[in-house]
Amino acid sequence: MPLWMIIAYAVISAIIIFAIVKMIKRKITQFVKISFSSIIGYSLLFFVVWIFKLPIPSYIILLTMLTSLLTCYFGYYRMLYQHSRVFDRFVHAFSTFSMSLLAFSIIRVFITVGGSRLFQALFVFAAGMTVGSIFELKEAYHDAKKRKEIKEQKGLRDTNMDILFDSIGSCLSALFAYYALI
């Protein structure tokens, strides 16, 4: 694992832990569990890749950690989800982009990937759409559980816009995979 990745991991983790502690102190506890599970998730990924020397590009792990940073620090702690519709759209596109590249990279570790570059790019696109659908199902579950409408979340219109930006992130990841990853 390159030194810059270890430093990036430490800095991003410290910022998210800072946000979690501040959210606990502010009694904004509804997002603490999500933030904590996010840091655990990318930490597991980081250490598994490091210990087993999996051939997953470091920049893809960095994109995954940045997704958690955007969500936990800026989205929940800085409350940009509540105050900015643009931020939510950007995070949907960015997280779908990074997670679809991560999913494809993990699959390539365990399965021999064949076919043309176009076929593989389409696979990345499909992985991104799947990830985006999972995001939306998870968001719908949390919204139903809260039973409290967030200011910038307006039901079906919000879901449709989220899916649109998930599609944009998927397209960008497919283009990236076609030209740079494969």
Tab-separated table of N, CA, C and O in Angstrom, residues 35-36 72 92 99 112 114 121 128 136 156 165 174:
chain	number	residue	atom	x	y	z
A	35	SER	N	-22.751	6.787	9.876
A	35	SER	CA	-21.372	7.244	9.731
A	35	SER	C	-20.393	6.209	10.271
A	35	SER	O	-19.347	5.944	9.660
A	36	PHE	N	-20.735	5.635	11.402
A	36	PHE	CA	-19.861	4.626	12.000
A	36	PHE	C	-19.768	3.391	11.098
A	36	PHE	O	-18.682	2.855	10.869
A	72	CYS	N	-20.570	11.457	5.321
A	72	CYS	CA	-20.557	11.589	6.778
A	72	CYS	C	-20.237	13.001	7.248
A	72	CYS	O	-20.963	13.574	8.063
A	92	HIS	N	-24.888	11.499	-5.092
A	92	HIS	CA	-25.430	10.330	-5.789
A	92	HIS	C	-24.566	9.982	-6.998
A	92	HIS	O	-24.216	8.814	-7.200
A	99	MET	N	-18.435	3.586	-6.389
A	99	MET	CA	-18.831	2.243	-5.962
A	99	MET	C	-18.935	1.263	-7.136
A	99	MET	O	-18.665	0.073	-6.970
A	112	THR	N	-12.183	-14.137	-13.806
A	112	THR	CA	-11.499	-13.688	-15.013
A	112	THR	C	-12.501	-12.930	-15.873
A	112	THR	O	-13.546	-13.464	-16.249
A	114	GLY	N	-13.603	-11.231	-19.196
A	114	GLY	CA	-13.319	-11.338	-20.626
A	114	GLY	C	-14.181	-10.388	-21.412
A	114	GLY	O	-14.910	-9.568	-20.867
A	121	ALA	N	-17.162	-2.187	-20.130
A	121	ALA	CA	-17.700	-0.878	-19.749
A	121	ALA	C	-19.202	-0.968	-19.491
A	121	ALA	O	-19.714	-0.360	-18.544
A	128	GLY	N	-23.036	-0.071	-11.739
A	128	GLY	CA	-23.381	1.243	-11.197
A	128	GLY	C	-24.879	1.420	-11.013
A	128	GLY	O	-25.331	1.975	-10.006
A	136	GLU	N	-30.970	3.798	-3.422
A	136	GLU	CA	-32.341	4.298	-3.342
A	136	GLU	C	-33.214	3.455	-2.412
A	136	GLU	O	-34.026	3.988	-1.663
A	156	LEU	N	-41.386	11.071	-4.579
A	156	LEU	CA	-41.091	10.432	-5.857
A	156	LEU	C	-40.221	11.309	-6.754
A	156	LEU	O	-39.333	10.808	-7.440
A	165	PHE	N	-29.241	10.952	-11.346
A	165	PHE	CA	-27.842	11.221	-11.029
A	165	PHE	C	-27.060	9.937	-10.769
A	165	PHE	O	-25.852	9.893	-11.035
A	174	ALA	N	-18.585	3.992	-16.519
A	174	ALA	CA	-18.417	3.150	-17.707
A	174	ALA	C	-17.417	3.791	-18.673
A	174	ALA	O	-16.555	3.105	-19.228
